Coordinates of C-alpha atoms in Angstrom, one line a residue:
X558 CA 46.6 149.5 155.8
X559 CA 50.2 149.2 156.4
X560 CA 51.9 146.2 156.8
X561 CA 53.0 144.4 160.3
X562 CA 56.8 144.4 160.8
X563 CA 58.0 141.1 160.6
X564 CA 59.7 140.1 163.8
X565 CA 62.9 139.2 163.5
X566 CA 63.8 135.2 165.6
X567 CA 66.3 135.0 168.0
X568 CA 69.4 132.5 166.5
X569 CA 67.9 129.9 168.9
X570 CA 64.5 130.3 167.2
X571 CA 65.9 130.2 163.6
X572 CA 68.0 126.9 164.9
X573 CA 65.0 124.8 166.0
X574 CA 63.8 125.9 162.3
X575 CA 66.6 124.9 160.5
X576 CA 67.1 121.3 162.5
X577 CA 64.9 118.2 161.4
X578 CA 63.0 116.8 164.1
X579 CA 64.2 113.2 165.2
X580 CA 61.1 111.5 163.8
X581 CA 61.9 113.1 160.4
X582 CA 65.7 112.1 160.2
X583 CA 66.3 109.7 157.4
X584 CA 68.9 107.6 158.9
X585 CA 71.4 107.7 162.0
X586 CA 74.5 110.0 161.6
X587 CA 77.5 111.0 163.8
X588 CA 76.5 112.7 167.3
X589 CA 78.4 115.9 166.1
X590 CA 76.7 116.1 163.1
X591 CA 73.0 117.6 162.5
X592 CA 70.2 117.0 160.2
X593 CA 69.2 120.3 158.5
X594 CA 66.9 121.7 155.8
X595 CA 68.2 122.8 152.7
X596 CA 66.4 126.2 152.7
X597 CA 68.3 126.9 156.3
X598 CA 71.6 126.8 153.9
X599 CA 71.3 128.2 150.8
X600 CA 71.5 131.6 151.0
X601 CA 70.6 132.3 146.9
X602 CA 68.1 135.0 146.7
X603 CA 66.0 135.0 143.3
X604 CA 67.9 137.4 140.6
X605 CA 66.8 137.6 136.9
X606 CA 68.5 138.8 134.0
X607 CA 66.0 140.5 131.0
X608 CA 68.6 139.9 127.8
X609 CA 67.0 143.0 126.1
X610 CA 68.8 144.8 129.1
X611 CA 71.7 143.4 128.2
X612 CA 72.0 143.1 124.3
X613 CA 75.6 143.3 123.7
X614 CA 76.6 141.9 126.9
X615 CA 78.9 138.3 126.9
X616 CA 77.5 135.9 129.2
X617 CA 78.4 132.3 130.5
X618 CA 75.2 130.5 130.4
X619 CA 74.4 127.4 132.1
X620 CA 71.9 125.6 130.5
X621 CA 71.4 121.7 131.1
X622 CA 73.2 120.7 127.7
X623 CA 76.0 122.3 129.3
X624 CA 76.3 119.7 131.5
X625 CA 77.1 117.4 129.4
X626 CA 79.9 119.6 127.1
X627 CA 81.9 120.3 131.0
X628 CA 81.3 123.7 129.4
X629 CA 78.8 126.7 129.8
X630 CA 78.0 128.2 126.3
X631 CA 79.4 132.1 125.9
X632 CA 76.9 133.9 124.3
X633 CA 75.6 137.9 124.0
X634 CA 72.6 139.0 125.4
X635 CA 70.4 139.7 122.4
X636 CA 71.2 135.3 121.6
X637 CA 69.9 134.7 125.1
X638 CA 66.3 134.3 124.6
X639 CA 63.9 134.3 127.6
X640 CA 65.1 135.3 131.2
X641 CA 67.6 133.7 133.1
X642 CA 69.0 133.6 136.5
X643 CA 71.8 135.5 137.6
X644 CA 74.3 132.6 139.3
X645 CA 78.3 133.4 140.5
X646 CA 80.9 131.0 140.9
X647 CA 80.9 127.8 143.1
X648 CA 76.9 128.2 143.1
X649 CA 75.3 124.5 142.8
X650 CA 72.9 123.9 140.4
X651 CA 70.4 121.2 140.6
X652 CA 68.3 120.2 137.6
X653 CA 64.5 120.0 138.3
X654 CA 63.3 119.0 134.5
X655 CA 62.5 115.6 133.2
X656 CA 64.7 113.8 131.7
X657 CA 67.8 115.1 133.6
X658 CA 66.3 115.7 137.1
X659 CA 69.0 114.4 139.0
X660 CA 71.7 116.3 137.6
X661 CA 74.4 118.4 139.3
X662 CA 76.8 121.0 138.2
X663 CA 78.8 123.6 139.8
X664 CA 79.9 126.9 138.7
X665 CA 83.2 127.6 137.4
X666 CA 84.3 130.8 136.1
X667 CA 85.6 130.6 132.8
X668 CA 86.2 134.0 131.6
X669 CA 85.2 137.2 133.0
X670 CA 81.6 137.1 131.5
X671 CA 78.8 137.9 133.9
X672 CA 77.4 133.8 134.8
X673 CA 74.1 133.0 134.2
X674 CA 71.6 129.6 134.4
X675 CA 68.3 128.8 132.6
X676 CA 65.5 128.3 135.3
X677 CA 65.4 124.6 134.7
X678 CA 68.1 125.1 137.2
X679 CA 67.3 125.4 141.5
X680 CA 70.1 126.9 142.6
X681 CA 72.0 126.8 146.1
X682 CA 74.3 129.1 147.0
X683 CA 76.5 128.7 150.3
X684 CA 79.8 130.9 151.3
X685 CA 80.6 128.9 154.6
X686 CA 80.3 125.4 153.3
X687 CA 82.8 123.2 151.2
X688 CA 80.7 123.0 147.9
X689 CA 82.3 119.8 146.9
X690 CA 80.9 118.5 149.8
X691 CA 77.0 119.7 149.2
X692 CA 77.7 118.7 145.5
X693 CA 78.3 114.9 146.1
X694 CA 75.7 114.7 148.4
X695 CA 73.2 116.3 146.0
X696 CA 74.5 113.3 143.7
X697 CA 74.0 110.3 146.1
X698 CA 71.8 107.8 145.9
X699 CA 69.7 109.0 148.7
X700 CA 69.4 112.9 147.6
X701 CA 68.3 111.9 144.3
X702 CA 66.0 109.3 145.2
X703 CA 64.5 112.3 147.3
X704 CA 64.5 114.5 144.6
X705 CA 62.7 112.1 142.4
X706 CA 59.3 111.3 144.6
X707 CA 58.8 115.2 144.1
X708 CA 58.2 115.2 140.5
X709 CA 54.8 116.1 138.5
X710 CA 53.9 117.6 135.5
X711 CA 51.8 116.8 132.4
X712 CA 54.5 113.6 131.4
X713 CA 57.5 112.9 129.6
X714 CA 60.0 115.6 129.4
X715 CA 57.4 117.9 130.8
X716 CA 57.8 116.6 134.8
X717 CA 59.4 118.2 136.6
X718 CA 60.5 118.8 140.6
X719 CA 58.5 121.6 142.9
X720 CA 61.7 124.1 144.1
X721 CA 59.7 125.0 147.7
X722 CA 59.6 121.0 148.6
X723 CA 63.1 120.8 147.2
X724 CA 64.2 123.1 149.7
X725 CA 62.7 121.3 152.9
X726 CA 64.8 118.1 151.9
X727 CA 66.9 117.1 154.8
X728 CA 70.9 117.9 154.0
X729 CA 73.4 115.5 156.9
X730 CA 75.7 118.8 158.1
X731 CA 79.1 118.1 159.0
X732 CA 81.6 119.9 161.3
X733 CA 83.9 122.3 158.5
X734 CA 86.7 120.6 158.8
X735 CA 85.2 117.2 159.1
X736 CA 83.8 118.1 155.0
X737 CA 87.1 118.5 153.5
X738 CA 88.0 115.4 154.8
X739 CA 85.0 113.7 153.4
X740 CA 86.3 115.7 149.9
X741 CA 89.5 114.1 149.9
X742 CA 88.7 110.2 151.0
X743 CA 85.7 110.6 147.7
X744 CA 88.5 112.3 145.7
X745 CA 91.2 109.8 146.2
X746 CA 88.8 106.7 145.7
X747 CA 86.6 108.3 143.1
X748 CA 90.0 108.9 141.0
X749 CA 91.1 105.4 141.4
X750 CA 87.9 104.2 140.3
X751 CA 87.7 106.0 137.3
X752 CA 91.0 105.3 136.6
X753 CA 89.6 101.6 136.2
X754 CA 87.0 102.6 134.4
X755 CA 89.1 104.2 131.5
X756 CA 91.1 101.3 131.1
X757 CA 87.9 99.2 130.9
X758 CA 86.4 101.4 128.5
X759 CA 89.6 101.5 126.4
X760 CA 89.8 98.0 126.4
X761 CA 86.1 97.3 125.5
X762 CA 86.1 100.0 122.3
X763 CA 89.1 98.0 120.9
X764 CA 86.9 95.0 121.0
X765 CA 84.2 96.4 119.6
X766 CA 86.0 97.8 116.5
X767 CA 87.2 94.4 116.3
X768 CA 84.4 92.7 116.7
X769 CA 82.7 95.1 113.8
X770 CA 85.5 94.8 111.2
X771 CA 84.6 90.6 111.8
X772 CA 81.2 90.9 111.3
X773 CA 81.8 93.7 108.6
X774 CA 83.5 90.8 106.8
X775 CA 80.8 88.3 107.5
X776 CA 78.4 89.9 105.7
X777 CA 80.2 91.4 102.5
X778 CA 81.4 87.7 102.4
X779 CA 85.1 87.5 103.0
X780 CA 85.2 85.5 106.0
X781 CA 83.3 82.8 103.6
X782 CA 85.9 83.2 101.0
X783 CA 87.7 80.1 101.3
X784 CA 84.1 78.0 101.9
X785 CA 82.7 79.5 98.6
X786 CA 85.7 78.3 96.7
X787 CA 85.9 74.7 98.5
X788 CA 81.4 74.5 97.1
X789 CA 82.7 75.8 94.0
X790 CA 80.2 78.5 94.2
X791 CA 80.6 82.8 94.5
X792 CA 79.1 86.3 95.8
X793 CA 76.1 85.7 92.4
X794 CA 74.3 83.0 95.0
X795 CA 73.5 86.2 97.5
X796 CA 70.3 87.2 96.9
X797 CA 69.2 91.1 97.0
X798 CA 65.9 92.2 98.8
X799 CA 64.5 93.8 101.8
X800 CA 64.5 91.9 104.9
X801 CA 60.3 91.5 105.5
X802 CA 61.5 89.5 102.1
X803 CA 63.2 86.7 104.0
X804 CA 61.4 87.2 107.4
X805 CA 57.7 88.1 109.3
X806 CA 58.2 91.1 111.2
X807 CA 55.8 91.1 114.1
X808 CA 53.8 87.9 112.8
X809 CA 50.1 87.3 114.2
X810 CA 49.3 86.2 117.6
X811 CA 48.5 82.8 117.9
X812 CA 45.1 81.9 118.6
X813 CA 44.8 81.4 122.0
X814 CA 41.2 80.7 122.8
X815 CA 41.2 76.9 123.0
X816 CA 43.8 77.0 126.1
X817 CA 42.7 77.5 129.7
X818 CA 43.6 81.3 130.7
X819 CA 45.3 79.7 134.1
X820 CA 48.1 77.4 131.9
X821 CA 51.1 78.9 132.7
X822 CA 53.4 80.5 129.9
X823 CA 56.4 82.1 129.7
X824 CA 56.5 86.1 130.1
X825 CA 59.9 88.2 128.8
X826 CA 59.7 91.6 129.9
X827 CA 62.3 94.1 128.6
X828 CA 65.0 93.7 132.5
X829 CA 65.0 90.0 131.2
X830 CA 66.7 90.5 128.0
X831 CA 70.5 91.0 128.7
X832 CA 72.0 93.8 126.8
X833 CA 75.3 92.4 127.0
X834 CA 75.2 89.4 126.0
X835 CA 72.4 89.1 123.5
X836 CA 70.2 86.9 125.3
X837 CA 67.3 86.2 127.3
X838 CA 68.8 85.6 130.9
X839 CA 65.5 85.0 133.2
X840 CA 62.1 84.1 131.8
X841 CA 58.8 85.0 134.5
X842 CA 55.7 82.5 134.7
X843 CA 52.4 84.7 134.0
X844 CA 49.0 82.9 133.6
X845 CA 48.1 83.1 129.9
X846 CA 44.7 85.1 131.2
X847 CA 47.0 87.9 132.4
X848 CA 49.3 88.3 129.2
X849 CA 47.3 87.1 126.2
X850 CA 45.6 90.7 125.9
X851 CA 48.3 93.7 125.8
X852 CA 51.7 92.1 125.4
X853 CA 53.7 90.7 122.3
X854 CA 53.4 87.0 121.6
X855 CA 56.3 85.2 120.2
X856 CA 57.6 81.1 119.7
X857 CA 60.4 79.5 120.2
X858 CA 63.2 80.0 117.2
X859 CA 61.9 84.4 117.0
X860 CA 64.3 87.0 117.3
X861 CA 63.5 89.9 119.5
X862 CA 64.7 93.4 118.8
X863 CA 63.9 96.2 121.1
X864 CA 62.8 99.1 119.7
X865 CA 63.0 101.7 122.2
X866 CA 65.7 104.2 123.1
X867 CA 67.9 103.2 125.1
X868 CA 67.5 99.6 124.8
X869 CA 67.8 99.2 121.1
X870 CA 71.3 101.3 120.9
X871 CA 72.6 99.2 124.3
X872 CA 71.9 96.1 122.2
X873 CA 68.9 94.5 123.8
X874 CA 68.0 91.3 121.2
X875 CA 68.2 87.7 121.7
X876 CA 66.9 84.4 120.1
X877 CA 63.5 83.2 121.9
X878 CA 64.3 79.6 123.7
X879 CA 62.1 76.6 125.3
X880 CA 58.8 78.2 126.5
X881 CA 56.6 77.0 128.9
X882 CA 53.2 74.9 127.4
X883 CA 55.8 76.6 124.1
X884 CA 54.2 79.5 124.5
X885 CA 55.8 83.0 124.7
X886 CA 54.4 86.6 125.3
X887 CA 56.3 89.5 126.6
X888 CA 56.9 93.7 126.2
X889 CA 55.3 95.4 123.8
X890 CA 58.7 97.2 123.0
X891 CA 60.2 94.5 121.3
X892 CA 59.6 93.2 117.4
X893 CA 59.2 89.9 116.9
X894 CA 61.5 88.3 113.6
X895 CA 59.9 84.9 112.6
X896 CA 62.7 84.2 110.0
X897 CA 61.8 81.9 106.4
X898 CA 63.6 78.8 107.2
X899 CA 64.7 78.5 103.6
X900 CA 66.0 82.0 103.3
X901 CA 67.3 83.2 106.6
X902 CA 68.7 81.5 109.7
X903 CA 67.3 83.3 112.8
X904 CA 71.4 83.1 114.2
X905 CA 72.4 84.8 111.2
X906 CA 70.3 87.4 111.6
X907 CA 70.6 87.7 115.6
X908 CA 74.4 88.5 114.5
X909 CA 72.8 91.1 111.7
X910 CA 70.6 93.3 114.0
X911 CA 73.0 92.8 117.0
X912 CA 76.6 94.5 114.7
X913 CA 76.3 98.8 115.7
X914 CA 76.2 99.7 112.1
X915 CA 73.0 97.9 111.9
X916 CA 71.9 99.8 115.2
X917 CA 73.5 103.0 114.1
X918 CA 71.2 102.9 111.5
X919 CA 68.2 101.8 113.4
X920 CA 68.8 104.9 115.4
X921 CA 68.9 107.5 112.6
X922 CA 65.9 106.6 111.9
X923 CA 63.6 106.5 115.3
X924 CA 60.4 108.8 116.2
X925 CA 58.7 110.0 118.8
X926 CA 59.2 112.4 122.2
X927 CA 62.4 112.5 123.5
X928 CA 63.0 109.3 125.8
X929 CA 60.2 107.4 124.4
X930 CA 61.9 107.0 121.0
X931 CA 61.3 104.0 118.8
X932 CA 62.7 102.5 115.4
X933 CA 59.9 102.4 113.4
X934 CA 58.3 98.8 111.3
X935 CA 59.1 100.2 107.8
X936 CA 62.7 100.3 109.2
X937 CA 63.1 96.9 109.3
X938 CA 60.4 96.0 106.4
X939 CA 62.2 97.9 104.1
X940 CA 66.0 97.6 105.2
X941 CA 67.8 96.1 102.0
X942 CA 70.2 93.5 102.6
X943 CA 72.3 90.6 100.7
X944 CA 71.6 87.1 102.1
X945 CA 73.4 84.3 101.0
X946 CA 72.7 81.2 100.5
X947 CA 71.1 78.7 104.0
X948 CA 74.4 77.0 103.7
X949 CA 76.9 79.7 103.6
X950 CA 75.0 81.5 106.7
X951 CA 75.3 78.5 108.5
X952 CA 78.6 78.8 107.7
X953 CA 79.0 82.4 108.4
X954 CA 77.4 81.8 111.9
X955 CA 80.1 79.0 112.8
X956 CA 82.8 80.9 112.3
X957 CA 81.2 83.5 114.1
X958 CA 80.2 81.7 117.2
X959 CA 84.0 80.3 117.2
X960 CA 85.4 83.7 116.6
X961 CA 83.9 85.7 119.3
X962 CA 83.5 82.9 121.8
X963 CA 86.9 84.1 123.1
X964 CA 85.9 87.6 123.8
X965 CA 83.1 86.4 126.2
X966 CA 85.6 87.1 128.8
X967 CA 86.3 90.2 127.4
X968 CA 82.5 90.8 128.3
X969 CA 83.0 90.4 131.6
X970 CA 84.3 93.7 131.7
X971 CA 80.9 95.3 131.4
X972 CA 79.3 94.0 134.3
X973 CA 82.6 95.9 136.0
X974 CA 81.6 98.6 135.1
X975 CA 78.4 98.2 136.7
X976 CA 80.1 97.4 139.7
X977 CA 82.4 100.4 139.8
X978 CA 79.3 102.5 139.8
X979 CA 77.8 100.7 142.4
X980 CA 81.1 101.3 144.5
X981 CA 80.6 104.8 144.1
X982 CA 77.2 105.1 145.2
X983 CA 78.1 103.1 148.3
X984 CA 81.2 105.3 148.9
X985 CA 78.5 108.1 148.7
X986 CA 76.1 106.7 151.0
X987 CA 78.7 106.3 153.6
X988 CA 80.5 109.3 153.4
X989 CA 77.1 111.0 154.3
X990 CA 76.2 108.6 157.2
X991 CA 80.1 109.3 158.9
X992 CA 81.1 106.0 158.0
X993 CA 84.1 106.6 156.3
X994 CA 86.2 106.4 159.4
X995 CA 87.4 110.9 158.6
X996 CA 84.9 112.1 161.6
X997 CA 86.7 113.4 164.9
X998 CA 84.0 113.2 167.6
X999 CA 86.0 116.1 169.5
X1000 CA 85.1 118.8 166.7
X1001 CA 83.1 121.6 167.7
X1002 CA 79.2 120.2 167.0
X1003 CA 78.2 121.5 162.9
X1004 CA 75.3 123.1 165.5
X1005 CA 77.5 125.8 165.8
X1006 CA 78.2 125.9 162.1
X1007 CA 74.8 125.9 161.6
X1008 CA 74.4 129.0 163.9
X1009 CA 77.0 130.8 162.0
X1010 CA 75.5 130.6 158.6
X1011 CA 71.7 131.3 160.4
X1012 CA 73.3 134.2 161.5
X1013 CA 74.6 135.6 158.4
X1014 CA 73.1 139.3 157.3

């Protein structure tokens, strides 16, 4: 039987279509402007490239690592591997896999290679519209939050977000002329911002090579030279071993049965651990019936050490304070270091695990998926290490403490960092709600924008 003609709708009939209903509109924007669906935009029809049809072809491919090197990688067909879409410039690409979702890129030609994109890639491809306007609203805040609650998928780096619901997300539409200007206010303050955020960062890596040559020199011995000579003793008092020699990594729960499950003890969880400044910033008050089963137990005195990726790397380890009913319990992701108080002072070794050469180390040596990395026990059981004498560490750690206490300002900077980002993702959020003060309310309704593109062969 032969197939029905499709009829073809009227520009009015593709227009209601396009347009999200009022009901469906996430939030309020200008009068001129018009809530649409992605799929009514993007005009990128499906093309595949077979690299056995191409073997001595050059191509610019777009795969996600090419994100992060600014670059596509040049290759010939025959290094390809399985198929790939066939993409042009200014085409936006947004990343559907797990664990770079909400990634964006745009398409630059770099050479005059044919362009191509692996599929963990949805492309959208637009002639009429300014692309740096659909590619900062594909990163905001909003657009990625949206492309987030679509995800599923077996877990881990296997999620990943459905293309067909991705293209029924709601895009705000602009007049032309009214996205350009949107461009250029993001442009100007983005480029101030990250102008700030060099300077920051420049600052903060000469402070950390600083702080690493003082705590190099803490524990070789030289900052302890002078001490050493004044006890009339020398670098013969450290003793070699491994550190499960000095210290209890992950020591046994305490027994818990002859407390009442509703006495109230203190719960850490991994957020309340503060990365930058090594210590434990908020403690939660859990019911010891809800945490004794399931979570790590630690007392006062312990040093924690994440294990996981990223919070092991970012620095996440502190010294355990006054617990509630002194009784401690918290993420599973941490270790617990119960130090010998003969042999090792817990500050002394919060500076150890804390330097990046330690960490450095700690990362070289992690397991597991991708995103759920962890250092494993043995790591630590078996790291070999010099400790000196009680004394001298308690030495070591004074000069220490008095040493770095004047960069704590210098720390500071970190949390500004945090707060430029958070400046652009409220630049973001109002650019695409019409509240960066750009929008003319005279301009020709993006309606008729939106008819123009609908009506595009």
């Amino acid at each position: 039987m032969a197939k029905k003609k499709q009829i073809e709708l009227t520009i009015e009939e593709k227009l209601q279509n396009a347009l999200v209903p009022k009901e469906e509109q996430p939030y309020k924007i200008p009068n001129n402007w018009c809530w649409v669906r992605l799929e009514s935009i993007n005009k990128y029809k499906s093309e595949t490239l077979n690299p056995k049809n191409a073997m001595e072809k050059m191509f610019e491919l777009y795969s996600v690592p090419s994100f992060d090197n600014k670059y596509p990688e040049i290759l010939i067909g025959k290094d390809i591997g399985s198929n790939k879409y066939i993409v042009k410039k200014n085409d936006i690409l947004l990343c559907k896999i797990n664990p770079r979702i909400n990634r964006v890129w745009q398409v630059y030609q770099h050479t005059n290679f044919g362009q191509i994109c692996s599929s963990e890639w949805i492309v959208i491809r637009n002639e009429i519209l300014n692309k740096s306007f659909l590619r900062y609203y594909f990163t905001s805040e909003y657009f990625r939050n949206r492309l987030c609650e679509n995800v599923s998928g077996v877990g881990g780096s296997l999620t990943r977000a459905k293309p067909k619901l991705v293209q029924l997300y709601e895009v705000p539409l602009s007049p032309i002329n009214e996205q350009q200007r949107i461009v250029n206010i993001i442009e100007s303050l983005f480029a101030k911002l990250d102008r700030a955020k060099e300077l920051i960062e420049n600052t903060l890596a000469q402070w950390e090579q600083n702080k690493m040559a003082i705590l190099h020199k803490a524990f070789t011995g030289e900052l302890t030279v002078k001490w050493r000579k004044e006890n009339n003793i020398d670098l013969s008092s450290w003793e070699n071993g491994i550190l499960m020699d000095f210290c209890k990594i992950n020591p046994k729960k305490i027994n818990t049965k002859e407390f009442d499950d509703d006495m109230i003890v203190s719960f850490i969880p991994m957020p309340c651990v503060s990365d930058i400044w090594g210590k434990i910033v908020k403690k939660e008050l859990r019911k010891l019936g809800e945490v004794k089963k399931g979570y790590t137990n630690f007392c006062e005195g312990d040093v924690l050490f994440a294990k996981i990726t990223p919070c092991m790397e970012n620095g996440k380890s502190a010294i355990v304070d006054k617990l509630e009913n002194d009784i401690g319990f918290g993420s599973t992701e941490f270790y617990v270091l119960r130090c010998d108080e003969n042999k090792l002072n817990n500050k002394y070794l919060h500076y150890f695990v804390r330097q990046k050469t330690f960490r450095d180390e700690a990362k070289g040596e992690m397991t597991g998926a991708v995103g759920q990395q962890r250092v494993p026990k043995t790591f630590l059981e078996n790291y070999k290490m010099k400790v000196p004498t009680i004394e001298e560490q308690q030495e070591i750690v004074n000069i220490l403490d008095n040493l770095l206490a004047k960069y704590n300002k210098i720390k500071n900077l970190e949390q500004q960092l945090e707060k430029i980002e958070l400046l652009k993702k409220a630049i973001l959020a109002k650019a695409f709600r019409g509240e960066l003060g750009t929008n003319n309310p005279d301009e020709e309704s993006a309606e008729n924008l939106l008819k123009e593109i609908l009506a595009e062969k």
